[in-house]
Amino acid sequence: MDEQHYQQRLEQFESEGRRRHLRAVEPLGGGMRCRVDGREVVNFSGNDYLGLSQDERLKDAARQATERYGTGSGGSRLISGNHPLFAALEKKLAAFKHTEAALVFNSGYQANISVLQAIAGAGDYIFSDRLNHASLLDGCRLSGAKFRRYKHLDYARLESMLAKTPRDAVKWIVSDSVFSMDGDCADLDVICDLAERYHAFTLIDEAHATGIFGGTNRSGLCEAHGVSQRVTLQMGTFSKALGGFGAYITGSETMIDYLANTARGFIYSTALPPGVVAANHKAVALVQAEPALQKRLWENTRLFDELSGNMAGLTASPTPIKPVIVKDSDKALRLSAALLEAGFLVQAIRPPTVPENTARLRITLSAAHQPEDIKTLVQTLESFLKN
Ligand SMILES: *Cc1c(COP(=O)(O)O)cnc(C)c1O
């Protein structure tokens, strides 16, 4: 065997419009501006929904914690890496999410794969929305549980699956609350009703809802629907609206204690650095204290909706995630390249990230966008789509 095997596979990806390339995206401070291929553009592809990654108060928090405790944590949480900032952050998260307890993980991907492995195994059942994030799918596979995927948002189908499962088996329903590539939402009330009726636990991934939806805390869709206490585990990330890095799980004292004892990604990985944890803490505090952040995000989202009413391929969504489905991967790549020329970073999202024949441009709005930039983006994209 030689590496030719892999070279051929890369060429195959190329011919299918699936090859991916890394390119440098240099942030230029506020307004979602960045430099790509030597060109200054506005980023409409990020998940920095509140613009917090560039906030001076988060940078200060990171700097101060780094000065005090150093750049690395030097060990896993259970050995020697559990610096004092973790307990403060986890206490804050539990209150933020209206739960008893919280546990910080190193990333959302890692949290999902390790939590699913910990909570379910051979003989147990997991029911998962077909459009759930890849990390949930990978966690379901790794767990060794029997796992079934129901058609996206098809809760009648979910119910018939649950009804066929032994009553006393351990069952989990797993769903994104906001779906990352489509920007639509799960019906959390129905999921909780079904879970209670069929004695199932629930794991809800709030990666794209935290800081965007909610009640007084703006902690996510579980809070918005008043189901924070009915959901067994809420997962969320610091890497999107919170402008930082890492993830967390919230739930009862029992479940969080169990995860700290069993989640392999928690046990066998070095704890997040002090600077990262301090910035995350500051972000949670700001989201709770400053409703103006969400207000700007929703004003920008509404502006985009008003301007783009007739855009071909645009799927309406109740979130700042706006997919423009063009189906063909090459076409999505061509449009993305043309938008970059015109000053906008809008990535093409292609299979296998999304289902076959649903390649799309995924536009995301942020509180940090200037209204002028949103107007120009819509005009430019509409003119490209017409030609
Ligand atoms: C981004 C994302 C993750 C992964 O989180 P990271 O912190 O980026 O690893 C998990 N679930 C969903 C729904 C996501 O969108």
mmCIF file of C-alpha atoms and ligand atoms in Angstrom:
data_model
loop_
_atom_site.group_PDB
_atom_site.id
_atom_site.type_symbol
_atom_site.label_atom_id
_atom_site.label_comp_id
_atom_site.label_asym_id
_atom_site.label_seq_id
_atom_site.Cartn_x
_atom_site.Cartn_y
_atom_site.Cartn_z
ATOM 1 C CA MET A 1 0.000 0.000 0.000
ATOM 2 C CA ASP A 2 1.163 3.526 -0.619
ATOM 3 C CA GLU A 3 -0.370 6.930 -0.150
ATOM 4 C CA GLN A 4 -1.605 6.916 -3.737
ATOM 5 C CA HIS A 5 -4.748 5.325 -2.290
ATOM 6 C CA TYR A 6 -5.509 8.497 -0.351
ATOM 7 C CA GLN A 7 -4.465 10.781 -3.182
ATOM 8 C CA GLN A 8 -7.061 9.048 -5.359
ATOM 9 C CA ARG A 9 -9.705 9.533 -2.733
ATOM 10 C CA LEU A 10 -8.907 13.249 -2.581
ATOM 11 C CA GLU A 11 -9.287 13.407 -6.355
ATOM 12 C CA GLN A 12 -12.614 11.663 -6.082
ATOM 13 C CA PHE A 13 -13.792 14.291 -3.547
ATOM 14 C CA GLU A 14 -12.676 16.947 -6.023
ATOM 15 C CA SER A 15 -14.693 15.426 -8.869
ATOM 16 C CA GLU A 16 -17.775 15.253 -6.608
ATOM 17 C CA GLY A 17 -17.476 18.892 -5.521
ATOM 18 C CA ARG A 18 -16.714 17.714 -1.957
ATOM 19 C CA ARG A 19 -13.054 18.553 -1.553
ATOM 20 C CA ARG A 20 -12.385 20.963 1.282
ATOM 21 C CA HIS A 21 -9.559 23.459 1.583
ATOM 22 C CA LEU A 22 -8.327 25.407 4.563
ATOM 23 C CA ARG A 23 -7.932 29.099 4.047
ATOM 24 C CA ALA A 24 -6.786 31.762 6.420
ATOM 25 C CA VAL A 25 -9.471 34.052 7.818
ATOM 26 C CA GLU A 26 -7.848 36.920 9.687
ATOM 27 C CA PRO A 27 -10.217 38.769 12.045
ATOM 28 C CA LEU A 28 -9.915 42.562 11.738
ATOM 29 C CA GLY A 29 -11.686 43.561 14.949
ATOM 30 C CA GLY A 30 -15.342 44.664 14.954
ATOM 31 C CA GLY A 31 -18.155 44.579 12.410
ATOM 32 C CA MET A 32 -17.420 40.928 11.499
ATOM 33 C CA ARG A 33 -14.667 42.206 9.197
ATOM 34 C CA CYS A 34 -11.888 39.852 8.237
ATOM 35 C CA ARG A 35 -9.221 39.340 5.590
ATOM 36 C CA VAL A 36 -9.451 36.333 3.263
ATOM 37 C CA ASP A 37 -7.092 35.760 0.312
ATOM 38 C CA GLY A 38 -5.758 39.293 0.747
ATOM 39 C CA ARG A 39 -9.230 40.800 0.498
ATOM 40 C CA GLU A 40 -11.097 42.600 3.262
ATOM 41 C CA VAL A 41 -14.568 41.089 3.553
ATOM 42 C CA VAL A 42 -17.537 40.878 5.944
ATOM 43 C CA ASN A 43 -17.994 37.501 7.564
ATOM 44 C CA PHE A 44 -21.533 36.125 7.147
ATOM 45 C CA SER A 45 -20.482 32.540 7.915
ATOM 46 C CA GLY A 46 -19.485 32.633 11.568
ATOM 47 C CA ASN A 47 -21.388 31.629 14.684
ATOM 48 C CA ASP A 48 -20.259 34.660 16.683
ATOM 49 C CA TYR A 49 -23.909 35.738 16.902
ATOM 50 C CA LEU A 50 -23.370 38.471 19.496
ATOM 51 C CA GLY A 51 -19.933 39.597 18.323
ATOM 52 C CA LEU A 52 -18.539 38.680 21.754
ATOM 53 C CA SER A 53 -15.320 37.135 20.435
ATOM 54 C CA GLN A 54 -14.022 40.686 19.872
ATOM 55 C CA ASP A 55 -15.379 42.198 23.111
ATOM 56 C CA GLU A 56 -12.758 44.047 25.165
ATOM 57 C CA ARG A 57 -14.298 42.839 28.434
ATOM 58 C CA LEU A 58 -13.824 39.197 27.456
ATOM 59 C CA LYS A 59 -10.260 39.902 26.320
ATOM 60 C CA ASP A 60 -9.527 41.578 29.672
ATOM 61 C CA ALA A 61 -10.952 38.631 31.599
ATOM 62 C CA ALA A 62 -8.774 36.239 29.570
ATOM 63 C CA ARG A 63 -5.668 38.383 30.063
ATOM 64 C CA GLN A 64 -6.140 38.719 33.816
ATOM 65 C CA ALA A 65 -6.725 35.005 34.366
ATOM 66 C CA THR A 66 -3.704 34.175 32.210
ATOM 67 C CA GLU A 67 -1.493 36.552 34.215
ATOM 68 C CA ARG A 68 -2.697 35.032 37.450
ATOM 69 C CA TYR A 69 -2.778 31.310 36.640
ATOM 70 C CA GLY A 70 -0.770 30.808 33.440
ATOM 71 C CA THR A 71 -1.511 29.695 29.888
ATOM 72 C CA GLY A 72 -2.290 26.032 30.516
ATOM 73 C CA SER A 73 -4.103 24.075 33.207
ATOM 74 C CA GLY A 74 -1.437 21.359 33.346
ATOM 75 C CA GLY A 75 -3.730 18.421 33.977
ATOM 76 C CA SER A 76 -7.183 16.943 33.653
ATOM 77 C CA ARG A 77 -9.928 18.212 35.963
ATOM 78 C CA LEU A 78 -9.789 15.158 38.258
ATOM 79 C CA ILE A 79 -5.995 15.175 38.617
ATOM 80 C CA SER A 80 -4.532 18.671 38.987
ATOM 81 C CA GLY A 81 -6.090 20.939 36.337
ATOM 82 C CA ASN A 82 -9.190 22.015 38.261
ATOM 83 C CA HIS A 83 -8.225 25.668 38.769
ATOM 84 C CA PRO A 84 -10.668 27.752 40.865
ATOM 85 C CA LEU A 85 -12.339 29.386 37.836
ATOM 86 C CA PHE A 86 -14.182 26.139 37.007
ATOM 87 C CA ALA A 87 -16.287 26.023 40.180
ATOM 88 C CA ALA A 88 -17.326 29.639 39.698
ATOM 89 C CA LEU A 89 -18.256 29.050 36.059
ATOM 90 C CA GLU A 90 -20.210 25.868 36.791
ATOM 91 C CA LYS A 91 -22.185 27.571 39.557
ATOM 92 C CA LYS A 92 -23.014 30.410 37.171
ATOM 93 C CA LEU A 93 -24.050 27.986 34.419
ATOM 94 C CA ALA A 94 -26.410 26.055 36.674
ATOM 95 C CA ALA A 95 -28.213 29.300 37.559
ATOM 96 C CA PHE A 96 -28.112 30.489 33.917
ATOM 97 C CA LYS A 97 -29.781 27.250 32.765
ATOM 98 C CA HIS A 98 -32.180 26.842 35.731
ATOM 99 C CA THR A 99 -30.680 23.479 36.731
ATOM 100 C CA GLU A 100 -29.009 22.053 39.816
ATOM 101 C CA ALA A 101 -25.549 21.530 38.419
ATOM 102 C CA ALA A 102 -23.228 21.939 35.423
ATOM 103 C CA LEU A 103 -20.038 20.397 34.070
ATOM 104 C CA VAL A 104 -17.639 22.121 31.650
ATOM 105 C CA PHE A 105 -16.207 20.145 28.730
ATOM 106 C CA ASN A 106 -13.413 21.044 26.313
ATOM 107 C CA SER A 107 -15.603 21.359 23.226
ATOM 108 C CA GLY A 108 -19.105 20.672 22.051
ATOM 109 C CA TYR A 109 -17.943 17.826 19.852
ATOM 110 C CA GLN A 110 -16.135 16.229 22.748
ATOM 111 C CA ALA A 111 -19.050 16.760 25.160
ATOM 112 C CA ASN A 112 -21.542 15.098 22.839
ATOM 113 C CA ILE A 113 -19.456 12.054 21.992
ATOM 114 C CA SER A 114 -18.382 11.449 25.561
ATOM 115 C CA VAL A 115 -21.731 12.087 27.220
ATOM 116 C CA LEU A 116 -23.629 9.751 24.885
ATOM 117 C CA GLN A 117 -21.024 7.061 25.473
ATOM 118 C CA ALA A 118 -21.461 7.519 29.221
ATOM 119 C CA ILE A 119 -25.261 7.527 29.412
ATOM 120 C CA ALA A 120 -26.147 4.733 26.991
ATOM 121 C CA GLY A 121 -24.743 1.335 26.074
ATOM 122 C CA ALA A 122 -25.655 -2.121 24.810
ATOM 123 C CA GLY A 123 -29.306 -2.859 25.550
ATOM 124 C CA ASP A 124 -30.263 0.824 25.764
ATOM 125 C CA TYR A 125 -32.031 2.874 23.083
ATOM 126 C CA ILE A 126 -31.285 6.293 21.588
ATOM 127 C CA PHE A 127 -33.721 8.145 19.305
ATOM 128 C CA SER A 128 -32.127 10.905 17.301
ATOM 129 C CA ASP A 129 -33.408 13.513 14.817
ATOM 130 C CA ARG A 130 -31.962 12.778 11.397
ATOM 131 C CA LEU A 131 -30.542 16.311 11.079
ATOM 132 C CA ASN A 132 -28.824 16.366 14.472
ATOM 133 C CA HIS A 133 -25.250 17.652 14.554
ATOM 134 C CA ALA A 134 -22.542 15.165 13.544
ATOM 135 C CA SER A 135 -21.180 15.060 17.096
ATOM 136 C CA LEU A 136 -24.494 13.663 18.371
ATOM 137 C CA LEU A 137 -24.560 11.104 15.596
ATOM 138 C CA ASP A 138 -20.992 10.039 16.367
ATOM 139 C CA GLY A 139 -21.857 9.802 20.080
ATOM 140 C CA CYS A 140 -24.843 7.572 19.301
ATOM 141 C CA ARG A 141 -22.599 5.284 17.258
ATOM 142 C CA LEU A 142 -19.864 5.170 19.889
ATOM 143 C CA SER A 143 -22.280 4.388 22.703
ATOM 144 C CA GLY A 144 -23.073 0.904 21.376
ATOM 145 C CA ALA A 145 -26.756 1.482 22.151
ATOM 146 C CA LYS A 146 -29.464 0.571 19.666
ATOM 147 C CA PHE A 147 -29.995 3.833 17.907
ATOM 148 C CA ARG A 148 -32.752 4.914 15.593
ATOM 149 C CA ARG A 149 -32.985 8.100 13.581
ATOM 150 C CA TYR A 150 -36.391 9.677 13.009
ATOM 151 C CA LYS A 151 -37.181 11.904 10.053
ATOM 152 C CA HIS A 152 -36.398 15.544 10.808
ATOM 153 C CA LEU A 153 -38.994 16.940 13.261
ATOM 154 C CA ASP A 154 -41.308 13.953 12.651
ATOM 155 C CA TYR A 155 -42.541 13.432 16.203
ATOM 156 C CA ALA A 156 -45.317 11.055 15.141
ATOM 157 C CA ARG A 157 -42.551 8.808 13.860
ATOM 158 C CA LEU A 158 -40.598 9.294 17.098
ATOM 159 C CA GLU A 159 -43.677 8.322 19.095
ATOM 160 C CA SER A 160 -44.215 5.135 17.113
ATOM 161 C CA MET A 161 -40.565 4.200 17.694
ATOM 162 C CA LEU A 162 -40.899 4.855 21.421
ATOM 163 C CA ALA A 163 -44.128 2.878 21.613
ATOM 164 C CA LYS A 164 -42.375 -0.198 20.202
ATOM 165 C CA THR A 165 -39.588 -0.082 22.784
ATOM 166 C CA PRO A 166 -39.730 -2.079 26.027
ATOM 167 C CA ARG A 167 -41.134 0.074 28.804
ATOM 168 C CA ASP A 168 -38.352 -0.584 31.277
ATOM 169 C CA ALA A 169 -35.460 -0.154 28.801
ATOM 170 C CA VAL A 170 -33.210 2.907 29.217
ATOM 171 C CA LYS A 171 -34.256 5.298 26.426
ATOM 172 C CA TRP A 172 -32.867 8.681 25.378
ATOM 173 C CA ILE A 173 -34.331 11.209 22.973
ATOM 174 C CA VAL A 174 -31.545 13.360 21.509
ATOM 175 C CA SER A 175 -32.092 16.551 19.530
ATOM 176 C CA ASP A 176 -30.570 19.870 18.571
ATOM 177 C CA SER A 177 -32.822 22.686 19.779
ATOM 178 C CA VAL A 178 -31.802 24.918 16.844
ATOM 179 C CA PHE A 179 -30.607 22.927 13.830
ATOM 180 C CA SER A 180 -27.259 24.259 12.738
ATOM 181 C CA MET A 181 -27.518 23.953 8.942
ATOM 182 C CA ASP A 182 -31.241 24.737 8.506
ATOM 183 C CA GLY A 183 -31.892 27.214 11.288
ATOM 184 C CA ASP A 184 -35.206 25.626 12.252
ATOM 185 C CA CYS A 185 -36.164 24.552 15.766
ATOM 186 C CA ALA A 186 -37.191 21.370 17.545
ATOM 187 C CA ASP A 187 -40.554 21.327 19.296
ATOM 188 C CA LEU A 188 -39.264 20.935 22.831
ATOM 189 C CA ASP A 189 -42.737 20.774 24.391
ATOM 190 C CA VAL A 190 -43.632 17.759 22.265
ATOM 191 C CA ILE A 191 -40.282 16.104 22.948
ATOM 192 C CA CYS A 192 -40.763 16.540 26.715
ATOM 193 C CA ASP A 193 -44.356 15.257 26.534
ATOM 194 C CA LEU A 194 -43.222 12.145 24.657
ATOM 195 C CA ALA A 195 -40.303 11.606 27.012
ATOM 196 C CA GLU A 196 -42.622 11.683 30.007
ATOM 197 C CA ARG A 197 -45.249 9.468 28.402
ATOM 198 C CA TYR A 198 -42.717 6.812 27.351
ATOM 199 C CA HIS A 199 -40.297 7.088 30.301
ATOM 200 C CA ALA A 200 -37.389 8.390 28.232
ATOM 201 C CA PHE A 201 -34.559 10.747 29.157
ATOM 202 C CA THR A 202 -33.721 13.765 26.987
ATOM 203 C CA LEU A 203 -30.472 15.359 25.800
ATOM 204 C CA ILE A 204 -30.970 18.720 24.071
ATOM 205 C CA ASP A 205 -28.104 20.407 22.206
ATOM 206 C CA GLU A 206 -28.417 24.195 22.604
ATOM 207 C CA ALA A 207 -25.255 25.122 20.659
ATOM 208 C CA HIS A 208 -27.095 27.579 18.379
ATOM 209 C CA ALA A 209 -29.711 28.691 20.922
ATOM 210 C CA THR A 210 -27.631 29.746 23.928
ATOM 211 C CA GLY A 211 -27.440 33.526 24.138
ATOM 212 C CA ILE A 212 -29.988 33.876 21.337
ATOM 213 C CA PHE A 213 -33.277 32.543 22.717
ATOM 214 C CA GLY A 214 -34.522 32.365 26.292
ATOM 215 C CA GLY A 215 -36.331 34.185 29.047
ATOM 216 C CA THR A 216 -34.683 36.612 31.440
ATOM 217 C CA ASN A 217 -31.345 34.770 31.227
ATOM 218 C CA ARG A 218 -31.354 34.319 27.436
ATOM 219 C CA SER A 219 -29.915 30.865 28.026
ATOM 220 C CA GLY A 220 -31.541 28.996 25.139
ATOM 221 C CA LEU A 221 -34.666 27.426 23.715
ATOM 222 C CA CYS A 222 -35.246 25.237 26.793
ATOM 223 C CA GLU A 223 -35.605 28.380 28.866
ATOM 224 C CA ALA A 224 -37.798 30.009 26.198
ATOM 225 C CA HIS A 225 -40.176 27.031 26.307
ATOM 226 C CA GLY A 226 -40.082 26.720 30.084
ATOM 227 C CA VAL A 227 -38.791 23.128 29.888
ATOM 228 C CA SER A 228 -35.416 23.591 31.612
ATOM 229 C CA GLN A 229 -36.446 21.280 34.433
ATOM 230 C CA ARG A 230 -38.189 18.736 32.223
ATOM 231 C CA VAL A 231 -35.127 18.137 30.035
ATOM 232 C CA THR A 232 -32.666 15.653 31.569
ATOM 233 C CA LEU A 233 -29.486 17.170 30.105
ATOM 234 C CA GLN A 234 -28.948 20.446 28.283
ATOM 235 C CA MET A 235 -25.745 20.743 26.327
ATOM 236 C CA GLY A 236 -24.395 24.078 25.108
ATOM 237 C CA THR A 237 -21.202 25.593 23.775
ATOM 238 C CA PHE A 238 -19.158 28.670 24.578
ATOM 239 C CA SER A 239 -17.877 28.707 21.013
ATOM 240 C CA LYS A 240 -20.840 30.343 19.274
ATOM 241 C CA ALA A 241 -22.885 33.220 20.707
ATOM 242 C CA LEU A 242 -20.679 33.266 23.805
ATOM 243 C CA GLY A 243 -17.626 34.149 21.705
ATOM 244 C CA GLY A 244 -15.236 31.769 23.473
ATOM 245 C CA PHE A 245 -14.412 28.094 23.459
ATOM 246 C CA GLY A 246 -15.556 24.933 25.217
ATOM 247 C CA ALA A 247 -18.921 23.459 26.183
ATOM 248 C CA TYR A 248 -21.051 22.443 29.121
ATOM 249 C CA ILE A 249 -23.710 20.025 30.219
ATOM 250 C CA THR A 250 -26.326 21.015 32.784
ATOM 251 C CA GLY A 251 -28.754 18.819 34.717
ATOM 252 C CA SER A 252 -29.402 17.367 38.153
ATOM 253 C CA GLU A 253 -26.678 16.879 40.771
ATOM 254 C CA THR A 254 -26.968 13.132 40.206
ATOM 255 C CA MET A 255 -26.507 13.263 36.438
ATOM 256 C CA ILE A 256 -23.619 15.731 36.599
ATOM 257 C CA ASP A 257 -21.869 13.660 39.287
ATOM 258 C CA TYR A 258 -22.393 10.555 37.149
ATOM 259 C CA LEU A 259 -20.899 12.271 34.076
ATOM 260 C CA ALA A 260 -17.840 13.484 36.027
ATOM 261 C CA ASN A 261 -17.293 9.824 36.911
ATOM 262 C CA THR A 262 -17.879 8.302 33.487
ATOM 263 C CA ALA A 263 -17.557 10.712 30.537
ATOM 264 C CA ARG A 264 -14.259 9.729 28.956
ATOM 265 C CA GLY A 265 -13.715 13.065 27.208
ATOM 266 C CA PHE A 266 -14.015 14.730 30.606
ATOM 267 C CA ILE A 267 -11.777 12.281 32.463
ATOM 268 C CA TYR A 268 -9.011 11.771 29.916
ATOM 269 C CA SER A 269 -8.392 15.257 28.570
ATOM 270 C CA THR A 270 -6.546 18.260 29.953
ATOM 271 C CA ALA A 271 -8.768 20.940 31.479
ATOM 272 C CA LEU A 272 -9.426 24.175 29.555
ATOM 273 C CA PRO A 273 -6.863 26.945 30.188
ATOM 274 C CA PRO A 274 -7.666 29.628 32.795
ATOM 275 C CA GLY A 275 -7.909 32.420 30.196
ATOM 276 C CA VAL A 276 -10.551 30.517 28.220
ATOM 277 C CA VAL A 277 -12.608 29.710 31.310
ATOM 278 C CA ALA A 278 -12.486 33.319 32.532
ATOM 279 C CA ALA A 279 -13.645 34.683 29.157
ATOM 280 C CA ASN A 280 -16.485 32.141 29.122
ATOM 281 C CA HIS A 281 -17.568 33.264 32.574
ATOM 282 C CA LYS A 282 -17.588 36.896 31.487
ATOM 283 C CA ALA A 283 -19.634 36.040 28.385
ATOM 284 C CA VAL A 284 -22.356 34.293 30.410
ATOM 285 C CA ALA A 285 -22.492 37.313 32.738
ATOM 286 C CA LEU A 286 -22.797 39.749 29.814
ATOM 287 C CA VAL A 287 -25.531 37.779 28.056
ATOM 288 C CA GLN A 288 -27.592 37.919 31.254
ATOM 289 C CA ALA A 289 -26.852 41.567 32.020
ATOM 290 C CA GLU A 290 -27.112 43.120 28.552
ATOM 291 C CA PRO A 291 -30.350 42.531 26.643
ATOM 292 C CA ALA A 292 -29.088 45.074 24.074
ATOM 293 C CA LEU A 293 -26.820 42.388 22.595
ATOM 294 C CA GLN A 294 -29.769 40.175 21.609
ATOM 295 C CA LYS A 295 -31.770 43.185 20.546
ATOM 296 C CA ARG A 296 -29.157 44.079 17.928
ATOM 297 C CA LEU A 297 -28.933 40.485 16.723
ATOM 298 C CA TRP A 298 -32.698 40.281 16.251
ATOM 299 C CA GLU A 299 -32.849 43.701 14.551
ATOM 300 C CA ASN A 300 -30.251 42.512 12.058
ATOM 301 C CA THR A 301 -32.068 39.214 11.588
ATOM 302 C CA ARG A 302 -35.367 41.025 10.940
ATOM 303 C CA LEU A 303 -33.666 43.401 8.517
ATOM 304 C CA PHE A 304 -32.302 40.441 6.553
ATOM 305 C CA ASP A 305 -35.760 38.790 6.520
ATOM 306 C CA GLU A 306 -37.454 41.966 5.263
ATOM 307 C CA LEU A 307 -34.920 42.546 2.496
ATOM 308 C CA SER A 308 -34.635 38.944 1.318
ATOM 309 C CA GLY A 309 -38.348 38.075 1.128
ATOM 310 C CA ASN A 310 -38.178 36.950 -2.501
ATOM 311 C CA MET A 311 -34.730 35.418 -2.631
ATOM 312 C CA ALA A 312 -34.670 32.211 -4.673
ATOM 313 C CA GLY A 313 -33.810 29.150 -2.583
ATOM 314 C CA LEU A 314 -33.939 30.954 0.752
ATOM 315 C CA THR A 315 -35.612 28.864 3.430
ATOM 316 C CA ALA A 316 -37.412 31.046 5.965
ATOM 317 C CA SER A 317 -36.213 30.402 9.498
ATOM 318 C CA PRO A 318 -37.016 31.764 12.955
ATOM 319 C CA THR A 319 -33.315 32.049 13.833
ATOM 320 C CA PRO A 320 -30.269 34.051 12.610
ATOM 321 C CA ILE A 321 -29.283 31.034 10.451
ATOM 322 C CA LYS A 322 -30.456 31.568 6.853
ATOM 323 C CA PRO A 323 -29.887 28.723 4.389
ATOM 324 C CA VAL A 324 -30.062 29.465 0.662
ATOM 325 C CA ILE A 325 -30.430 26.028 -0.910
ATOM 326 C CA VAL A 326 -28.901 25.804 -4.407
ATOM 327 C CA LYS A 327 -28.742 21.965 -4.447
ATOM 328 C CA ASP A 328 -25.653 21.575 -6.633
ATOM 329 C CA SER A 329 -22.279 21.622 -4.834
ATOM 330 C CA ASP A 330 -20.398 23.268 -7.715
ATOM 331 C CA LYS A 331 -23.004 25.986 -7.982
ATOM 332 C CA ALA A 332 -22.769 26.645 -4.246
ATOM 333 C CA LEU A 333 -18.982 26.919 -4.561
ATOM 334 C CA ARG A 334 -19.242 29.298 -7.539
ATOM 335 C CA LEU A 335 -21.683 31.568 -5.690
ATOM 336 C CA SER A 336 -19.502 31.550 -2.605
ATOM 337 C CA ALA A 337 -16.455 32.531 -4.684
ATOM 338 C CA ALA A 338 -18.368 35.335 -6.405
ATOM 339 C CA LEU A 339 -19.580 36.652 -3.045
ATOM 340 C CA LEU A 340 -16.016 36.683 -1.760
ATOM 341 C CA GLU A 341 -14.980 38.791 -4.768
ATOM 342 C CA ALA A 342 -17.805 41.150 -3.871
ATOM 343 C CA GLY A 343 -16.658 41.452 -0.248
ATOM 344 C CA PHE A 344 -18.615 38.777 1.654
ATOM 345 C CA LEU A 345 -17.501 35.548 3.272
ATOM 346 C CA VAL A 346 -20.430 33.146 2.817
ATOM 347 C CA GLN A 347 -19.295 29.534 2.825
ATOM 348 C CA ALA A 348 -20.807 26.827 0.656
ATOM 349 C CA ILE A 349 -22.034 23.940 2.814
ATOM 350 C CA ARG A 350 -21.978 20.692 0.909
ATOM 351 C CA PRO A 351 -22.629 16.984 1.463
ATOM 352 C CA PRO A 352 -21.770 15.110 3.619
ATOM 353 C CA THR A 353 -22.314 17.971 6.082
ATOM 354 C CA VAL A 354 -25.840 18.297 4.628
ATOM 355 C CA PRO A 355 -27.950 15.663 2.796
ATOM 356 C CA GLU A 356 -27.292 14.898 -0.888
ATOM 357 C CA ASN A 357 -28.585 17.479 -3.363
ATOM 358 C CA THR A 358 -29.087 20.151 -0.691
ATOM 359 C CA ALA A 359 -25.811 22.089 -1.029
ATOM 360 C CA ARG A 360 -26.371 25.581 0.238
ATOM 361 C CA LEU A 361 -25.020 28.932 1.196
ATOM 362 C CA ARG A 362 -25.412 29.250 4.941
ATOM 363 C CA ILE A 363 -25.763 32.900 5.905
ATOM 364 C CA THR A 364 -25.583 33.788 9.589
ATOM 365 C CA LEU A 365 -26.444 37.146 11.105
ATOM 366 C CA SER A 366 -24.642 38.706 14.045
ATOM 367 C CA ALA A 367 -25.270 41.623 16.381
ATOM 368 C CA ALA A 368 -21.918 42.920 15.133
ATOM 369 C CA HIS A 369 -23.057 43.342 11.497
ATOM 370 C CA GLN A 370 -23.657 46.828 10.121
ATOM 371 C CA PRO A 371 -27.125 47.229 8.523
ATOM 372 C CA GLU A 372 -25.428 48.615 5.360
ATOM 373 C CA ASP A 373 -23.462 45.383 4.960
ATOM 374 C CA ILE A 374 -26.630 43.294 5.264
ATOM 375 C CA LYS A 375 -28.317 45.411 2.566
ATOM 376 C CA THR A 376 -25.405 45.098 0.180
ATOM 377 C CA LEU A 377 -25.119 41.357 0.775
ATOM 378 C CA VAL A 378 -28.801 40.779 -0.051
ATOM 379 C CA GLN A 379 -28.647 42.950 -3.209
ATOM 380 C CA THR A 380 -25.468 41.273 -4.404
ATOM 381 C CA LEU A 381 -26.658 37.734 -3.772
ATOM 382 C CA GLU A 382 -30.021 38.386 -5.421
ATOM 383 C CA SER A 383 -28.317 39.690 -8.541
ATOM 384 C CA PHE A 384 -26.074 36.585 -8.663
ATOM 385 C CA LEU A 385 -29.002 34.230 -8.172
ATOM 386 C CA LYS A 386 -30.889 35.810 -11.081
ATOM 387 C CA ASN A 387 -28.021 35.284 -13.517
HETATM 388 C C1 LIG B 1 -20.936 23.576 16.810
HETATM 389 C C2 LIG B 1 -21.809 22.499 17.322
HETATM 390 C C3 LIG B 1 -21.309 21.503 18.161
HETATM 391 C C4 LIG B 1 -19.842 21.373 18.443
HETATM 392 O O1 LIG B 1 -19.387 22.349 19.324
HETATM 393 P P1 LIG B 1 -17.842 22.775 19.304
HETATM 394 O O2 LIG B 1 -17.665 23.493 20.594
HETATM 395 O O3 LIG B 1 -17.629 23.613 18.108
HETATM 396 O O4 LIG B 1 -17.049 21.496 19.255
HETATM 397 C C5 LIG B 1 -22.198 20.606 18.685
HETATM 398 N N1 LIG B 1 -23.510 20.647 18.387
HETATM 399 C C6 LIG B 1 -24.019 21.569 17.553
HETATM 400 C C7 LIG B 1 -25.473 21.573 17.246
HETATM 401 C C8 LIG B 1 -23.177 22.517 16.987
HETATM 402 O O5 LIG B 1 -23.664 23.401 16.124
#
